[in-house]
mmCIF file of C-alpha atoms and ligand atoms in Angstrom:
data_model
loop_
_atom_site.group_PDB
_atom_site.id
_atom_site.type_symbol
_atom_site.label_atom_id
_atom_site.label_comp_id
_atom_site.label_asym_id
_atom_site.label_seq_id
_atom_site.Cartn_x
_atom_site.Cartn_y
_atom_site.Cartn_z
ATOM 1 C CA MET A 1 0.000 0.000 0.000
ATOM 2 C CA GLN A 2 2.868 2.292 0.879
ATOM 3 C CA SER A 3 4.403 1.794 -2.585
ATOM 4 C CA LYS A 4 1.015 2.383 -4.194
ATOM 5 C CA LEU A 5 0.821 5.749 -2.426
ATOM 6 C CA GLU A 6 4.365 6.633 -3.501
ATOM 7 C CA GLN A 7 3.493 5.728 -7.102
ATOM 8 C CA LEU A 8 0.400 7.940 -6.943
ATOM 9 C CA LYS A 9 2.457 10.902 -5.719
ATOM 10 C CA SER A 10 5.054 10.584 -8.500
ATOM 11 C CA GLU A 11 2.271 10.086 -11.066
ATOM 12 C CA VAL A 12 0.804 13.432 -9.957
ATOM 13 C CA LEU A 13 4.154 15.230 -10.044
ATOM 14 C CA LEU A 14 4.839 13.913 -13.542
ATOM 15 C CA ALA A 15 1.398 14.872 -14.866
ATOM 16 C CA LEU A 16 1.719 18.378 -13.418
ATOM 17 C CA LYS A 17 4.766 19.060 -15.597
ATOM 18 C CA SER A 18 2.767 18.895 -18.816
ATOM 19 C CA ILE A 19 -0.333 20.738 -17.522
ATOM 20 C CA LYS A 20 -0.733 24.170 -19.139
ATOM 21 C CA ASN A 21 -4.253 25.228 -18.201
ATOM 22 C CA LYS A 22 -6.805 25.150 -15.411
ATOM 23 C CA ALA A 23 -9.159 22.726 -17.174
ATOM 24 C CA ASN A 24 -6.471 20.027 -17.365
ATOM 25 C CA LEU A 25 -5.516 20.695 -13.754
ATOM 26 C CA GLU A 26 -9.125 20.182 -12.680
ATOM 27 C CA GLU A 27 -9.210 16.909 -14.626
ATOM 28 C CA LEU A 28 -6.149 15.655 -12.775
ATOM 29 C CA GLU A 29 -7.536 16.776 -9.417
ATOM 30 C CA ASN A 30 -10.724 14.811 -10.110
ATOM 31 C CA LYS A 31 -8.800 11.739 -11.204
ATOM 32 C CA ILE A 32 -6.882 11.623 -7.901
ATOM 33 C CA LEU A 33 -9.087 13.314 -5.305
ATOM 34 C CA GLY A 34 -12.553 13.176 -6.955
ATOM 35 C CA ARG A 35 -15.233 12.323 -4.378
ATOM 36 C CA LYS A 36 -16.800 9.525 -6.396
ATOM 37 C CA ASN A 37 -13.932 7.696 -8.041
ATOM 38 C CA GLY A 38 -10.662 9.498 -7.238
ATOM 39 C CA GLU A 39 -7.744 7.100 -6.974
ATOM 40 C CA LEU A 40 -6.662 8.379 -3.548
ATOM 41 C CA THR A 41 -10.261 8.643 -2.400
ATOM 42 C CA ASN A 42 -10.747 4.955 -3.227
ATOM 43 C CA ILE A 43 -7.692 4.064 -1.137
ATOM 44 C CA MET A 44 -9.121 6.057 1.763
ATOM 45 C CA LYS A 45 -12.492 4.346 1.359
ATOM 46 C CA GLY A 46 -10.724 0.927 1.517
ATOM 47 C CA LEU A 47 -9.221 1.682 4.945
ATOM 48 C CA LYS A 48 -12.301 0.294 6.641
ATOM 49 C CA ASP A 49 -11.500 -3.218 5.353
ATOM 50 C CA LEU A 50 -8.052 -3.266 7.025
ATOM 51 C CA THR A 51 -7.204 -4.515 10.495
ATOM 52 C CA ASP A 52 -6.935 -1.914 13.235
ATOM 53 C CA ASP A 53 -3.140 -1.972 13.161
ATOM 54 C CA GLU A 54 -2.884 -1.745 9.372
ATOM 55 C CA ARG A 55 -5.513 1.040 9.288
ATOM 56 C CA LYS A 56 -3.452 3.087 11.728
ATOM 57 C CA ILE A 57 -0.287 2.958 9.593
ATOM 58 C CA VAL A 58 -1.869 3.139 6.119
ATOM 59 C CA GLY A 59 -4.324 5.783 7.250
ATOM 60 C CA GLN A 60 -1.540 8.048 8.364
ATOM 61 C CA LEU A 61 0.441 7.485 5.155
ATOM 62 C CA ALA A 62 -2.642 8.117 3.017
ATOM 63 C CA ASN A 63 -3.402 11.358 4.876
ATOM 64 C CA GLU A 64 0.154 12.568 4.400
ATOM 65 C CA ALA A 65 0.013 11.702 0.697
ATOM 66 C CA LYS A 66 -3.304 13.557 0.389
ATOM 67 C CA LEU A 67 -1.877 16.699 2.018
ATOM 68 C CA GLU A 68 1.187 16.593 -0.223
ATOM 69 C CA ILE A 69 -0.843 16.119 -3.386
ATOM 70 C CA GLU A 70 -3.280 18.901 -2.413
ATOM 71 C CA ALA A 71 -0.336 21.222 -1.792
ATOM 72 C CA VAL A 72 1.304 20.645 -5.198
ATOM 73 C CA LEU A 73 -2.040 20.991 -6.965
ATOM 74 C CA GLN A 74 -2.688 24.271 -5.125
ATOM 75 C CA THR A 75 0.764 25.612 -6.082
ATOM 76 C CA LYS A 76 0.148 24.737 -9.713
ATOM 77 C CA LYS A 77 -3.252 26.472 -9.555
ATOM 78 C CA ILE A 78 -1.615 29.685 -8.324
ATOM 79 C CA GLN A 79 1.055 29.492 -11.041
ATOM 80 C CA LEU A 80 -1.597 29.112 -13.761
ATOM 81 C CA SER A 81 -3.643 32.084 -12.418
ATOM 82 C CA GLN A 82 -0.549 34.273 -12.425
ATOM 83 C CA ALA A 83 0.203 33.270 -16.027
ATOM 84 C CA ASP A 84 -3.400 34.127 -17.070
ATOM 85 C CA TRP A 85 -3.184 37.504 -15.390
ATOM 86 C CA GLN A 86 0.109 38.214 -17.180
ATOM 87 C CA THR A 87 -1.399 37.357 -20.576
ATOM 88 C CA ASN A 88 -4.442 39.564 -19.930
ATOM 89 C CA LEU A 89 -2.176 42.395 -18.927
ATOM 90 C CA GLU A 90 -0.237 41.983 -22.182
ATOM 91 C CA LYS A 91 -3.471 42.039 -24.164
ATOM 92 C CA GLU A 92 -4.802 45.143 -22.425
ATOM 93 C CA ARG A 93 -1.641 47.159 -22.802
ATOM 94 C CA LEU A 94 -2.285 50.740 -23.988
ATOM 95 C CA ASP A 95 -0.008 52.357 -26.504
ATOM 96 C CA ILE A 96 -0.148 55.950 -25.327
ATOM 97 C CA THR A 97 2.042 57.084 -28.222
ATOM 98 C CA GLN A 98 -0.611 56.038 -30.784
ATOM 99 C CA PRO A 99 -2.245 59.096 -32.466
ATOM 100 C CA ALA A 100 -5.910 59.717 -31.555
ATOM 101 C CA LEU A 101 -8.571 58.463 -33.959
ATOM 102 C CA PRO A 102 -10.092 61.240 -36.120
ATOM 103 C CA LYS A 103 -13.442 62.539 -34.794
ATOM 104 C CA ILE A 104 -16.301 61.007 -36.765
ATOM 105 C CA GLU A 105 -18.631 63.641 -38.174
ATOM 106 C CA TYR A 106 -22.158 62.363 -38.657
ATOM 107 C CA GLY A 107 -24.186 63.811 -41.521
ATOM 108 C CA HIS A 108 -27.860 64.687 -41.353
ATOM 109 C CA PHE A 109 -30.792 65.197 -43.664
ATOM 110 C CA HIS A 110 -31.197 68.281 -45.825
ATOM 111 C CA PRO A 111 -34.165 70.402 -44.628
ATOM 112 C CA ASN A 112 -36.017 69.545 -47.882
ATOM 113 C CA THR A 113 -35.659 65.846 -47.058
ATOM 114 C CA ILE A 114 -36.793 66.375 -43.456
ATOM 115 C CA VAL A 115 -40.039 68.025 -44.599
ATOM 116 C CA GLN A 116 -40.516 65.547 -47.467
ATOM 117 C CA ASN A 117 -40.160 62.536 -45.115
ATOM 118 C CA ASP A 118 -42.553 64.145 -42.649
ATOM 119 C CA LEU A 119 -45.175 64.733 -45.361
ATOM 120 C CA GLU A 120 -44.750 61.250 -46.833
ATOM 121 C CA ASN A 121 -45.607 59.843 -43.389
ATOM 122 C CA LEU A 122 -48.603 62.151 -43.065
ATOM 123 C CA PHE A 123 -49.958 61.209 -46.509
ATOM 124 C CA ASN A 124 -49.266 57.515 -45.889
ATOM 125 C CA SER A 125 -51.442 57.798 -42.793
ATOM 126 C CA MET A 126 -54.250 59.153 -45.017
ATOM 127 C CA GLY A 127 -53.952 56.197 -47.417
ATOM 128 C CA PHE A 128 -51.839 57.831 -50.149
ATOM 129 C CA MET A 129 -49.110 55.876 -51.938
ATOM 130 C CA VAL A 130 -45.800 57.589 -52.689
ATOM 131 C CA LEU A 131 -44.685 57.597 -56.343
ATOM 132 C CA ASP A 132 -41.405 58.634 -57.909
ATOM 133 C CA GLY A 133 -41.303 60.322 -61.303
ATOM 134 C CA SER A 134 -38.567 61.005 -63.809
ATOM 135 C CA GLU A 135 -36.866 64.434 -63.773
ATOM 136 C CA ILE A 136 -36.523 64.379 -67.569
ATOM 137 C CA GLU A 137 -40.043 64.084 -68.902
ATOM 138 C CA SER A 138 -41.663 63.950 -72.316
ATOM 139 C CA ASP A 139 -43.355 67.122 -73.485
ATOM 140 C CA TYR A 140 -46.515 65.010 -73.771
ATOM 141 C CA TYR A 141 -46.797 64.117 -70.044
ATOM 142 C CA ASN A 142 -45.480 67.471 -68.818
ATOM 143 C CA PHE A 143 -47.905 69.520 -70.953
ATOM 144 C CA THR A 144 -50.061 67.913 -73.668
ATOM 145 C CA ALA A 145 -51.651 65.204 -71.499
ATOM 146 C CA LEU A 146 -52.426 67.929 -68.946
ATOM 147 C CA ASN A 147 -54.722 69.705 -71.377
ATOM 148 C CA ILE A 148 -52.006 72.110 -72.555
ATOM 149 C CA PRO A 149 -51.680 71.485 -76.293
ATOM 150 C CA GLU A 150 -48.641 72.614 -78.260
ATOM 151 C CA SER A 151 -48.509 76.399 -78.838
ATOM 152 C CA HIS A 152 -51.077 76.961 -76.060
ATOM 153 C CA PRO A 153 -50.225 80.226 -74.264
ATOM 154 C CA ALA A 154 -50.437 78.380 -70.896
ATOM 155 C CA ARG A 155 -47.039 76.840 -71.702
ATOM 156 C CA ASP A 156 -45.539 80.285 -71.144
ATOM 157 C CA MET A 157 -46.645 80.146 -67.480
ATOM 158 C CA GLN A 158 -43.649 77.878 -66.855
ATOM 159 C CA ASP A 159 -40.329 78.793 -68.502
ATOM 160 C CA THR A 160 -39.060 75.467 -69.661
ATOM 161 C CA PHE A 161 -35.621 73.892 -70.154
ATOM 162 C CA TYR A 162 -35.814 71.684 -73.260
ATOM 163 C CA VAL A 163 -33.562 68.642 -73.683
ATOM 164 C CA LYS A 164 -32.017 68.206 -77.138
ATOM 165 C CA ASN A 165 -31.448 64.774 -78.754
ATOM 166 C CA HIS A 166 -32.873 62.779 -75.856
ATOM 167 C CA GLU A 167 -31.715 59.189 -76.240
ATOM 168 C CA VAL A 168 -35.154 57.600 -75.572
ATOM 169 C CA ASP A 169 -36.853 59.450 -78.412
ATOM 170 C CA SER A 170 -35.118 62.271 -80.271
ATOM 171 C CA GLU A 171 -38.131 62.934 -82.543
ATOM 172 C CA THR A 172 -40.402 64.491 -79.903
ATOM 173 C CA PRO A 173 -39.424 67.204 -77.434
ATOM 174 C CA TRP A 174 -38.284 66.294 -73.909
ATOM 175 C CA VAL A 175 -38.100 68.716 -71.012
ATOM 176 C CA MET A 176 -36.623 69.027 -67.541
ATOM 177 C CA ARG A 177 -39.994 68.543 -65.836
ATOM 178 C CA THR A 178 -41.439 71.885 -64.809
ATOM 179 C CA GLN A 179 -44.009 70.359 -62.453
ATOM 180 C CA THR A 180 -44.660 67.098 -60.620
ATOM 181 C CA SER A 181 -48.133 67.218 -62.221
ATOM 182 C CA ALA A 182 -46.352 65.419 -65.077
ATOM 183 C CA MET A 183 -46.912 62.187 -63.114
ATOM 184 C CA GLN A 184 -50.717 62.539 -62.975
ATOM 185 C CA VAL A 185 -51.521 60.894 -66.312
ATOM 186 C CA ARG A 186 -48.675 58.352 -66.026
ATOM 187 C CA ALA A 187 -50.099 57.210 -62.664
ATOM 188 C CA LEU A 188 -53.714 57.087 -63.917
ATOM 189 C CA GLN A 189 -52.652 55.037 -66.940
ATOM 190 C CA LYS A 190 -50.707 52.628 -64.756
ATOM 191 C CA TYR A 191 -52.954 52.252 -61.687
ATOM 192 C CA GLY A 192 -56.427 53.371 -62.869
ATOM 193 C CA ALA A 193 -59.120 54.528 -60.436
ATOM 194 C CA PRO A 194 -59.675 54.726 -57.518
ATOM 195 C CA ILE A 195 -56.289 56.116 -56.613
ATOM 196 C CA ARG A 196 -54.654 58.265 -53.904
ATOM 197 C CA ALA A 197 -51.030 59.172 -54.558
ATOM 198 C CA ILE A 198 -48.371 61.757 -53.887
ATOM 199 C CA VAL A 199 -45.285 62.468 -55.993
ATOM 200 C CA PRO A 200 -42.530 64.433 -54.264
ATOM 201 C CA GLY A 201 -39.605 65.522 -56.444
ATOM 202 C CA LYS A 202 -37.419 68.067 -58.179
ATOM 203 C CA CYS A 203 -38.713 70.497 -60.799
ATOM 204 C CA PHE A 204 -36.824 72.896 -63.028
ATOM 205 C CA ARG A 205 -37.753 76.260 -64.525
ATOM 206 C CA ASN A 206 -35.749 78.839 -66.406
ATOM 207 C CA GLU A 207 -36.522 81.461 -63.752
ATOM 208 C CA ALA A 208 -34.989 84.844 -63.095
ATOM 209 C CA THR A 209 -34.215 83.739 -59.528
ATOM 210 C CA ASP A 210 -35.087 85.815 -56.469
ATOM 211 C CA VAL A 211 -35.771 85.222 -52.747
ATOM 212 C CA ARG A 212 -38.836 83.061 -53.559
ATOM 213 C CA HIS A 213 -37.929 81.575 -56.954
ATOM 214 C CA GLU A 214 -35.226 79.026 -57.804
ATOM 215 C CA HIS A 215 -34.423 77.335 -61.130
ATOM 216 C CA THR A 216 -34.351 73.990 -59.240
ATOM 217 C CA PHE A 217 -36.955 73.439 -56.541
ATOM 218 C CA TYR A 218 -39.096 70.692 -55.031
ATOM 219 C CA GLN A 219 -42.807 70.157 -55.385
ATOM 220 C CA LEU A 220 -45.069 67.574 -53.824
ATOM 221 C CA GLU A 221 -47.915 66.603 -56.117
ATOM 222 C CA GLY A 222 -50.987 64.874 -54.751
ATOM 223 C CA PHE A 223 -54.086 63.491 -56.422
ATOM 224 C CA VAL A 224 -57.157 61.515 -55.529
ATOM 225 C CA VAL A 225 -59.530 60.002 -58.091
ATOM 226 C CA GLY A 226 -62.622 58.053 -57.123
ATOM 227 C CA GLU A 227 -66.404 58.182 -57.039
ATOM 228 C CA ASN A 228 -68.049 61.197 -55.360
ATOM 229 C CA ILE A 229 -64.813 63.074 -54.723
ATOM 230 C CA THR A 230 -65.532 66.760 -54.112
ATOM 231 C CA PHE A 231 -63.800 70.097 -53.599
ATOM 232 C CA ALA A 232 -64.504 69.740 -49.859
ATOM 233 C CA HIS A 233 -62.169 66.721 -49.761
ATOM 234 C CA LEU A 234 -59.439 68.815 -51.408
ATOM 235 C CA LYS A 235 -59.868 71.632 -48.889
ATOM 236 C CA GLY A 236 -59.801 69.160 -45.992
ATOM 237 C CA VAL A 237 -56.531 67.586 -47.154
ATOM 238 C CA LEU A 238 -54.802 70.945 -47.724
ATOM 239 C CA GLU A 239 -55.853 72.301 -44.330
ATOM 240 C CA THR A 240 -54.645 69.092 -42.671
ATOM 241 C CA VAL A 241 -51.218 69.569 -44.292
ATOM 242 C CA ALA A 242 -50.947 73.259 -43.293
ATOM 243 C CA LYS A 243 -51.983 72.561 -39.689
ATOM 244 C CA HIS A 244 -49.680 69.556 -39.455
ATOM 245 C CA LEU A 245 -46.703 71.656 -40.569
ATOM 246 C CA TYR A 246 -47.392 75.006 -38.912
ATOM 247 C CA GLY A 247 -49.835 74.385 -36.058
ATOM 248 C CA GLU A 248 -53.602 74.425 -35.446
ATOM 249 C CA ASP A 249 -53.936 78.235 -35.801
ATOM 250 C CA THR A 250 -52.570 78.322 -39.338
ATOM 251 C CA LYS A 251 -54.803 80.070 -41.847
ATOM 252 C CA VAL A 252 -54.985 78.979 -45.472
ATOM 253 C CA LYS A 253 -56.343 81.361 -48.096
ATOM 254 C CA LEU A 254 -57.783 79.877 -51.304
ATOM 255 C CA ARG A 255 -58.180 82.039 -54.418
ATOM 256 C CA PRO A 256 -59.327 81.142 -57.912
ATOM 257 C CA LYS A 257 -56.452 80.584 -60.328
ATOM 258 C CA TYR A 258 -56.305 79.283 -63.872
ATOM 259 C CA TYR A 259 -54.500 76.016 -64.484
ATOM 260 C CA PRO A 260 -55.479 74.229 -67.730
ATOM 261 C CA PHE A 261 -55.533 70.800 -66.054
ATOM 262 C CA VAL A 262 -58.069 71.596 -63.309
ATOM 263 C CA GLU A 263 -61.529 73.093 -63.263
ATOM 264 C CA PRO A 264 -62.142 74.931 -61.002
ATOM 265 C CA GLY A 265 -58.538 75.833 -60.154
ATOM 266 C CA ILE A 266 -57.183 77.607 -57.102
ATOM 267 C CA ASN A 267 -53.972 78.706 -55.520
ATOM 268 C CA GLY A 268 -53.343 78.586 -51.805
ATOM 269 C CA GLU A 269 -51.447 80.929 -49.543
ATOM 270 C CA VAL A 270 -50.484 80.863 -45.869
ATOM 271 C CA THR A 271 -49.473 83.719 -43.578
ATOM 272 C CA CYS A 272 -45.906 84.899 -44.318
ATOM 273 C CA PHE A 273 -43.474 83.481 -41.725
ATOM 274 C CA LEU A 274 -41.182 86.490 -41.776
ATOM 275 C CA CYS A 275 -43.560 89.445 -41.263
ATOM 276 C CA LYS A 276 -46.430 87.408 -39.711
ATOM 277 C CA GLY A 277 -48.780 88.943 -42.251
ATOM 278 C CA ASN A 278 -47.619 92.580 -42.051
ATOM 279 C CA GLY A 279 -45.892 92.636 -45.440
ATOM 280 C CA CYS A 280 -42.195 92.261 -46.309
ATOM 281 C CA ARG A 281 -39.871 91.561 -49.248
ATOM 282 C CA VAL A 282 -40.412 87.773 -49.049
ATOM 283 C CA CYS A 283 -44.197 88.088 -49.487
ATOM 284 C CA LYS A 284 -43.982 91.168 -51.719
ATOM 285 C CA ASN A 285 -45.775 93.179 -49.005
ATOM 286 C CA THR A 286 -48.944 91.072 -49.236
ATOM 287 C CA GLY A 287 -48.580 89.279 -45.886
ATOM 288 C CA TRP A 288 -49.221 85.923 -47.651
ATOM 289 C CA LEU A 289 -46.947 83.375 -49.300
ATOM 290 C CA GLU A 290 -48.207 81.226 -52.164
ATOM 291 C CA ILE A 291 -47.471 77.585 -51.441
ATOM 292 C CA PHE A 292 -49.659 75.529 -53.756
ATOM 293 C CA GLY A 293 -51.832 75.285 -56.832
ATOM 294 C CA ALA A 294 -54.774 72.902 -56.868
ATOM 295 C CA GLY A 295 -58.223 72.098 -58.241
ATOM 296 C CA MET A 296 -60.623 69.464 -59.498
ATOM 297 C CA ILE A 297 -58.992 67.384 -62.229
ATOM 298 C CA HIS A 298 -60.172 68.405 -65.715
ATOM 299 C CA PRO A 299 -62.205 65.688 -67.551
ATOM 300 C CA ASN A 300 -59.733 65.874 -70.475
ATOM 301 C CA VAL A 301 -56.905 64.846 -68.131
ATOM 302 C CA LEU A 302 -58.947 61.924 -66.766
ATOM 303 C CA LYS A 303 -59.597 60.797 -70.346
ATOM 304 C CA GLN A 304 -55.856 60.880 -71.123
ATOM 305 C CA GLY A 305 -55.435 58.573 -68.124
ATOM 306 C CA ASN A 306 -58.110 56.196 -69.541
ATOM 307 C CA ILE A 307 -60.533 57.121 -66.742
ATOM 308 C CA ASP A 308 -64.241 57.642 -67.452
ATOM 309 C CA PRO A 309 -65.043 61.213 -66.251
ATOM 310 C CA SER A 310 -68.773 60.424 -66.052
ATOM 311 C CA LYS A 311 -68.022 57.837 -63.346
ATOM 312 C CA TYR A 312 -64.987 59.262 -61.558
ATOM 313 C CA GLN A 313 -63.952 62.676 -60.307
ATOM 314 C CA GLY A 314 -60.785 63.772 -58.606
ATOM 315 C CA PHE A 315 -58.720 66.574 -57.179
ATOM 316 C CA ALA A 316 -55.039 67.407 -57.536
ATOM 317 C CA PHE A 317 -52.657 69.767 -55.806
ATOM 318 C CA GLY A 318 -49.030 70.794 -56.263
ATOM 319 C CA LEU A 319 -47.371 71.933 -53.037
ATOM 320 C CA GLY A 320 -44.239 74.035 -53.380
ATOM 321 C CA LEU A 321 -42.200 71.800 -51.084
ATOM 322 C CA THR A 322 -39.241 74.195 -51.002
ATOM 323 C CA ARG A 323 -41.561 77.038 -49.998
ATOM 324 C CA LEU A 324 -42.968 74.848 -47.212
ATOM 325 C CA VAL A 325 -39.397 74.371 -45.971
ATOM 326 C CA MET A 326 -38.788 78.154 -46.036
ATOM 327 C CA LEU A 327 -41.927 78.678 -43.995
ATOM 328 C CA LYS A 328 -41.155 75.935 -41.496
ATOM 329 C CA TYR A 329 -37.625 77.100 -40.717
ATOM 330 C CA GLY A 330 -37.997 80.860 -41.391
ATOM 331 C CA ILE A 331 -35.498 80.858 -44.290
ATOM 332 C CA GLU A 332 -35.645 84.285 -45.874
ATOM 333 C CA ASP A 333 -33.984 83.414 -49.214
ATOM 334 C CA ILE A 334 -34.861 80.210 -51.117
ATOM 335 C CA ARG A 335 -31.458 80.210 -52.830
ATOM 336 C CA HIS A 336 -29.714 79.086 -49.609
ATOM 337 C CA LEU A 337 -31.367 75.684 -49.936
ATOM 338 C CA GLU A 338 -29.651 74.619 -53.177
ATOM 339 C CA SER A 339 -26.423 76.518 -52.449
ATOM 340 C CA GLY A 340 -24.637 73.550 -50.844
ATOM 341 C CA ASP A 341 -23.286 75.971 -48.232
ATOM 342 C CA LEU A 342 -22.379 73.821 -45.209
ATOM 343 C CA LYS A 343 -22.504 76.760 -42.810
ATOM 344 C CA PHE A 344 -26.159 77.150 -43.715
ATOM 345 C CA LEU A 345 -26.987 73.421 -43.830
ATOM 346 C CA LYS A 346 -25.369 72.568 -40.486
ATOM 347 C CA GLN A 347 -28.072 74.583 -38.715
ATOM 348 C CA PHE A 348 -30.703 71.880 -39.334
HETATM 349 C C1 FA5 B 401 -47.904 74.186 -60.644
HETATM 350 O O1 FA5 B 401 -46.716 73.845 -60.804
HETATM 351 C C2 FA5 B 401 -49.006 73.195 -60.796
HETATM 352 N N1 FA5 B 401 -48.494 71.965 -61.317
HETATM 353 C C3 FA5 B 401 -49.674 73.002 -59.439
HETATM 354 C C4 FA5 B 401 -50.961 72.278 -59.542
HETATM 355 C C5 FA5 B 401 -50.995 70.898 -59.334
HETATM 356 C C6 FA5 B 401 -52.129 72.957 -59.849
HETATM 357 C C7 FA5 B 401 -52.196 70.219 -59.437
HETATM 358 C C8 FA5 B 401 -53.328 72.295 -59.963
HETATM 359 C C9 FA5 B 401 -53.340 70.925 -59.737
HETATM 360 P P1 FA5 B 401 -47.356 76.596 -59.885
HETATM 361 O O2 FA5 B 401 -46.493 76.951 -61.035
HETATM 362 O O3 FA5 B 401 -48.209 77.638 -59.313
HETATM 363 O O4 FA5 B 401 -48.286 75.353 -60.181
HETATM 364 O O5 FA5 B 401 -46.416 76.010 -58.763
HETATM 365 C C10 FA5 B 401 -46.931 75.396 -57.597
HETATM 366 C C11 FA5 B 401 -46.092 75.797 -56.372
HETATM 367 O O6 FA5 B 401 -44.732 75.490 -56.639
HETATM 368 C C12 FA5 B 401 -46.102 77.289 -56.133
HETATM 369 O O7 FA5 B 401 -47.202 77.630 -55.318
HETATM 370 C C13 FA5 B 401 -44.806 77.512 -55.418
HETATM 371 O O8 FA5 B 401 -44.970 77.221 -54.044
HETATM 372 C C14 FA5 B 401 -43.917 76.486 -56.033
HETATM 373 N N2 FA5 B 401 -43.048 77.065 -57.067
HETATM 374 C C15 FA5 B 401 -43.350 77.367 -58.330
HETATM 375 N N3 FA5 B 401 -42.302 77.899 -58.974
HETATM 376 C C16 FA5 B 401 -41.289 77.927 -58.087
HETATM 377 C C17 FA5 B 401 -39.923 78.348 -58.133
HETATM 378 N N4 FA5 B 401 -39.363 78.813 -59.231
HETATM 379 N N5 FA5 B 401 -39.188 78.259 -57.011
HETATM 380 C C18 FA5 B 401 -39.734 77.753 -55.885
HETATM 381 N N6 FA5 B 401 -40.995 77.322 -55.774
HETATM 382 C C19 FA5 B 401 -41.777 77.413 -56.847
#
């Protein structure tokens, strides 16, 4: 028995030499001292079968062996912990001579995009779908389909940039779209009636620019076609938009205006943000700022969209999205918005 205990001790010492981590150390500990089947534990359990004299001697030897083995295992455990700590320290070392990382500058939305996203959500909540139209448009959809035949004086209401030799069709004229209304007939032809849609997007006009007019600006077109659609629905939608953007007290003024593609046609104004209605250079001393054109869709336009005007009616409106942005943020010159000036844009 004595030699068995000696053998066990040297077995442990030998095994410890090749142990490099705590998991293996635990394995060895279990093999020798494990409560259920440890080799030394089994020897201790067998003591009861010995004679009193034998038990005295072997018991003492076994206890000594146990203490020795526990001590070497404990020493190894401490050595392994110190090694782990050293490795972690190495890993965590800070190089204080390393140059600092450059500060990350986060971008943000352009004010036009902020208002456009806001309105898309509002119109979505009223059941409108959001459509995207092309910025280069055929003369047909931009004018002719909207009840503005060639050489009609109404074409002069919008100074147009024409596109020469357009690759899709160089025979007929193409334009930089002057109005998002260009999507009305395209949408009716594609989706039919009933329909509720908005089309936000860029428009272009050969303007003599000033504080309210840009050559490149955004509009947000909206139209609804269905049975029993009336002017009251149009008024309700436009008031909802104005109140949503500028608060419950906002006043909207509707005045008759001629647009060939609606009958009756109106334009809409809201109180000037700068002078609060007293008159200034932004509102040309009227106290009001024109922000949209609108009306009941002309039967000729419905027919171009393959819609039967005796069954369906509809309304359409074109909000000057860039003007809405001016009003919302109190921007006194529209030209800042397309200037790309970061000092201006960083304010939003
Ligand atoms: C139109 O463009 C019509 N398509 C609107 C419409 C749609 C009428 C549907 C009826 C039915 P108008 O040219 O008035 O209309 O322009 C509409 C709005 O766009 C104006 O009220 C104004 O807010 C804005 N707008 C027009 N021209 C410019 C410009 N050069 N710069 C900035 N905003 C402009």
